[in-house]
Tab-separated table of C-alpha atoms (C1' of nucleotides) in Angstrom:
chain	number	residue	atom	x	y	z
A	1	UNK	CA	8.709	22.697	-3.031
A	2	UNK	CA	7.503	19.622	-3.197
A	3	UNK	CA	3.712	19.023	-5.168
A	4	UNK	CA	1.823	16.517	-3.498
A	5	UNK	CA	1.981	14.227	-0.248
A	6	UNK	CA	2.072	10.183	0.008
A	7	UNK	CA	2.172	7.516	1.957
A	8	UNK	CA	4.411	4.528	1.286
A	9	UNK	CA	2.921	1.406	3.478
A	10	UNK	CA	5.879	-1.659	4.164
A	11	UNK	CA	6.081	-4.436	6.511
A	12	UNK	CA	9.190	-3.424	9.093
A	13	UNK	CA	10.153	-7.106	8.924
A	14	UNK	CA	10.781	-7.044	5.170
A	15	UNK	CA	12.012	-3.619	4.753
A	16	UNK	CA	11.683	-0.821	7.184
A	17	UNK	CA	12.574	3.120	7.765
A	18	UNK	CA	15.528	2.204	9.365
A	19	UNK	CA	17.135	0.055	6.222
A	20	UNK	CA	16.336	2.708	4.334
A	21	UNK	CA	17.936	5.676	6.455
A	22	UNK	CA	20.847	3.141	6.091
A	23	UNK	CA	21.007	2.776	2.581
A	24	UNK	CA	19.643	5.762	1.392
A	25	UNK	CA	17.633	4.930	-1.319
A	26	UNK	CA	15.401	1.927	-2.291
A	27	UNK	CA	13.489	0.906	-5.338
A	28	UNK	CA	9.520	1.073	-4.685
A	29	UNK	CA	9.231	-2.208	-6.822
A	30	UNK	CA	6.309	-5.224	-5.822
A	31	UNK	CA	2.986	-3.066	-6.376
A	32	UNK	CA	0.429	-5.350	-7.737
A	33	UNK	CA	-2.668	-3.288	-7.441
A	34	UNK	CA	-3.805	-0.952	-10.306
A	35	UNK	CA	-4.741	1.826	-8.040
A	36	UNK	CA	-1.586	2.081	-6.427
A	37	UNK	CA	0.352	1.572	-9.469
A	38	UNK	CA	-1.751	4.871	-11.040
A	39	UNK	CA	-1.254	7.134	-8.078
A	40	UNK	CA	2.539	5.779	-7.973
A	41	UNK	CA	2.762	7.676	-12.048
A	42	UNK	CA	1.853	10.857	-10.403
A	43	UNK	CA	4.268	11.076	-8.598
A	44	UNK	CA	6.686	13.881	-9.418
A	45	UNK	CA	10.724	13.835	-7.917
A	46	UNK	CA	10.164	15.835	-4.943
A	47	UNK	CA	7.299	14.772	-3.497
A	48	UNK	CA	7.272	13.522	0.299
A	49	UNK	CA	5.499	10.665	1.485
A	50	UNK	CA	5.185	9.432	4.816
A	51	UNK	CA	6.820	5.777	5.633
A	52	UNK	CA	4.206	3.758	7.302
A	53	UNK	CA	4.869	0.473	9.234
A	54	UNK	CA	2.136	-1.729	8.640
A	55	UNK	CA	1.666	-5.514	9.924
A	56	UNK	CA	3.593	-5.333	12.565
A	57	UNK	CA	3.683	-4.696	16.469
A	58	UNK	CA	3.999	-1.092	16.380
A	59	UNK	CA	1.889	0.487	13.481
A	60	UNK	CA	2.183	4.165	12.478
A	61	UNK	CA	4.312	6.243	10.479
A	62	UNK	CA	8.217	6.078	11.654
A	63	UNK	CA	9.370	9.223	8.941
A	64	UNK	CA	9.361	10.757	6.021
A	65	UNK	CA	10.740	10.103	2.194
A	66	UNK	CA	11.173	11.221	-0.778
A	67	UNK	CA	10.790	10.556	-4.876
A	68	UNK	CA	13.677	10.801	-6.507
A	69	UNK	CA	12.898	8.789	-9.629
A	70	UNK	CA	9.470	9.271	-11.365
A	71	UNK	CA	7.218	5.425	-12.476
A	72	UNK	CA	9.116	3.423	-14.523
A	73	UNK	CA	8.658	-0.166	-15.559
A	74	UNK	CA	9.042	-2.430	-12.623
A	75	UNK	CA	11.558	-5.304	-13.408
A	76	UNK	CA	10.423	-7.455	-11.218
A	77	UNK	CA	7.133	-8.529	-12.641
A	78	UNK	CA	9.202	-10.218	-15.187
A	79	UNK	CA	11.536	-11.999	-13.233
A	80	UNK	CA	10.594	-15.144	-12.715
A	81	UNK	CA	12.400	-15.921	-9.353
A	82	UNK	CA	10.936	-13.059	-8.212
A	83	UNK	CA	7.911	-13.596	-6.009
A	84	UNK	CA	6.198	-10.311	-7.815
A	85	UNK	CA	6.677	-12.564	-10.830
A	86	UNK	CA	3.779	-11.713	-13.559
A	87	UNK	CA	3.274	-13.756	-16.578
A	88	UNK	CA	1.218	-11.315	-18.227
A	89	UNK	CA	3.788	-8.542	-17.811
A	90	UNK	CA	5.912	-8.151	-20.745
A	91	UNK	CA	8.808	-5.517	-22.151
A	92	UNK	CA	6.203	-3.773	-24.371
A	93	UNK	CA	3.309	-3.821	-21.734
A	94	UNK	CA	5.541	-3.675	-18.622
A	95	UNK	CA	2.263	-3.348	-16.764
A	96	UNK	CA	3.360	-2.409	-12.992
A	97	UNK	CA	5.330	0.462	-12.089
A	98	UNK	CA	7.383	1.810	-9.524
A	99	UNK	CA	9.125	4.603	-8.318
A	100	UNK	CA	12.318	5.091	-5.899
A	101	UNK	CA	12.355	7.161	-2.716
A	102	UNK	CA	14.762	8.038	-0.657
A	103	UNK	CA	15.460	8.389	2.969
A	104	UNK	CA	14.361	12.392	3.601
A	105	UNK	CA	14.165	12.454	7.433
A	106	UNK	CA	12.941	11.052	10.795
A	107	UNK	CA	9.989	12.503	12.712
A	108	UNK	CA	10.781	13.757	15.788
A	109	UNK	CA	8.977	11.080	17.060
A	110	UNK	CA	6.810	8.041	15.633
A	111	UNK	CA	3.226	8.286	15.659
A	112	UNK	CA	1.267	4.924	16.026
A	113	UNK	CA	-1.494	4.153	14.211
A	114	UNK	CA	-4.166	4.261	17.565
A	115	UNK	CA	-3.006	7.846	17.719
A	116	UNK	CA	-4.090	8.773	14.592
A	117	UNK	CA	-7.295	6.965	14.937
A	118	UNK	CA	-7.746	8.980	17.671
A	119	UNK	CA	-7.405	12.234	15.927
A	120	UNK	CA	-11.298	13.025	14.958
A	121	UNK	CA	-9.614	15.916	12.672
A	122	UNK	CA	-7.839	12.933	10.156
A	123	UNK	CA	-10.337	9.826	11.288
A	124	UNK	CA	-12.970	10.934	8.534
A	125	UNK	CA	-11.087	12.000	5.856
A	126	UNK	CA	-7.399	10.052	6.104
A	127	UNK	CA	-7.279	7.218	3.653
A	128	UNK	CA	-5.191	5.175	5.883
A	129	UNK	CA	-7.887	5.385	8.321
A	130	UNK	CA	-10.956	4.248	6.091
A	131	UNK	CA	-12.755	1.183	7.017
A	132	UNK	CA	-11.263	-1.663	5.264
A	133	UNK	CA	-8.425	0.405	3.439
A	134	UNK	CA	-5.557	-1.633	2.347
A	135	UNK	CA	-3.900	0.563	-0.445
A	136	UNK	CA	-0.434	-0.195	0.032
A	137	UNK	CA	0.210	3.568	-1.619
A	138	UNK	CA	-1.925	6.381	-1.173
A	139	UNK	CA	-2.483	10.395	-1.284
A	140	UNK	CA	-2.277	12.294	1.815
A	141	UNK	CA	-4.155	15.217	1.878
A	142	UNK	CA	-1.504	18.510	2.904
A	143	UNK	CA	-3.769	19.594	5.546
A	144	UNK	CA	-3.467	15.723	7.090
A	145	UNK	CA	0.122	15.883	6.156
A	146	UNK	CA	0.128	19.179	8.731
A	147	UNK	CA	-1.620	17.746	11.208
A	148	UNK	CA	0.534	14.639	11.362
A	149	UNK	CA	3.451	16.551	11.132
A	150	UNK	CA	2.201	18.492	14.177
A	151	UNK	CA	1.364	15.444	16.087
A	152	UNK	CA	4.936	14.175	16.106
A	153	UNK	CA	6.683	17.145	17.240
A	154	UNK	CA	4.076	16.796	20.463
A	155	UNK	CA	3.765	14.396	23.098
A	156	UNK	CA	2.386	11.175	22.058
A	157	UNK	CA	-1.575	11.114	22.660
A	158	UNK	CA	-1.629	15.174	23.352
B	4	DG	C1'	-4.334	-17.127	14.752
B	5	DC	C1'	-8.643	-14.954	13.541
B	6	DC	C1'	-11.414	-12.691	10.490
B	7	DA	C1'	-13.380	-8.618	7.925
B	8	DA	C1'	-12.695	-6.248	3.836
B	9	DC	C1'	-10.903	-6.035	-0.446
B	10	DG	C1'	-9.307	-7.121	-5.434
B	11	DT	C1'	-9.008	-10.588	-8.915
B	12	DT	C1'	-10.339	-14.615	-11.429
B	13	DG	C1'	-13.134	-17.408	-14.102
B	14	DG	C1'	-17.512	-19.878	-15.154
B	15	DC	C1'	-21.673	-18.909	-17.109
C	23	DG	C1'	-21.472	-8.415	-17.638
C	24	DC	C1'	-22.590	-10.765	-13.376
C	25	DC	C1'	-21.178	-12.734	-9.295
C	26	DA	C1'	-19.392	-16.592	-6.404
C	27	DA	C1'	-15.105	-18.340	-5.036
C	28	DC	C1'	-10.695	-17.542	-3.874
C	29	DG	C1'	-6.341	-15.426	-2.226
C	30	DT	C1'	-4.399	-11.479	0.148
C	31	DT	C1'	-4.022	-7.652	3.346
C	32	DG	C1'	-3.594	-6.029	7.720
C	33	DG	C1'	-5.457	-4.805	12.371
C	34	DC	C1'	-6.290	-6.885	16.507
DNA sequence: GCCAACGTTGGC
DNA sequence: GCCAACGTTGGC
């Protein structure tokens, strides 16, 4: 049984559901943002997120994923050819975080971003959907995770 | 490409 | 500690 719900956001152009239902298994590595670093170190192996597709064509969630390693120090922030290179980020003070996920399954169909606007029962509450929201990770409430889940096994805009 | 909203930085 | 300036995110 998994604990809580997620959402991971990523750019389809730099690495989207379908690389990942083809490899399996990706590090969660590149958060820079204190917020989503903190709700990344609750995360327990188990948990399901939703994979969201954000600046793209076709926005919306394309499936589902899930942690299979709990936060650990993100190597990246100290590699300097990296372009999530941070000079304050050291081995003692690692400072960012990630987790890894792994491919858990499709929905039986993607659900676009307008649709879920358009669903009054996750427009006030969804964090995704608040005004100006750019957390690239965030909590999803489990009645929101039902109702999404619901939404993709109907007809898009039913 | 535009631009609103956001988070971070740095001067004071 | 305040807040203006800046860089980034992300929908449209």
């Amino acid at each position: 049984m998994p604990h809580n719900y997620w959402l991971f956001k990523s750019e389809p152009e730099t690495y989207g559901f379908d690389r990942l239902e083809r490899e399996g298994r990706t590090e969660w590595s590149g958060v820079r943002n204190y917020q989503a670093r903190n709700l990344m170190k609750e995360m327990r192996v188990g948990d399901l997120g939703f994979f969201y597709h954000s600046s793209t064509k076709d926005t919306g969630i394309a499936g589902i994923v899930k942690v299979v390693r709990e936060a650990y120090p993100d190597f990246t922030a100290r590699d300097r050819k990296s372009p999530y290179f941070d000079p304050k980020a050291t081995e003692a003070k690692p400072i960012w975080e990630m987790v890894d996920v792994a491919f858990e399954r499709r929905l039986p169909r993607f659900v676009s971003l307008a649709e879920l606007r358009a669903n009054p029962a996750l427009a006030a509450t969804m964090v995704l959907l608040k005004k100006g929201s750019r957390l690239s990770v965030q909590p999803v409430h489990p009645r929101e995770w039902k109702i999404v889940l619901e939404m993709s096994e109907g007809t898009a805009g039913a």
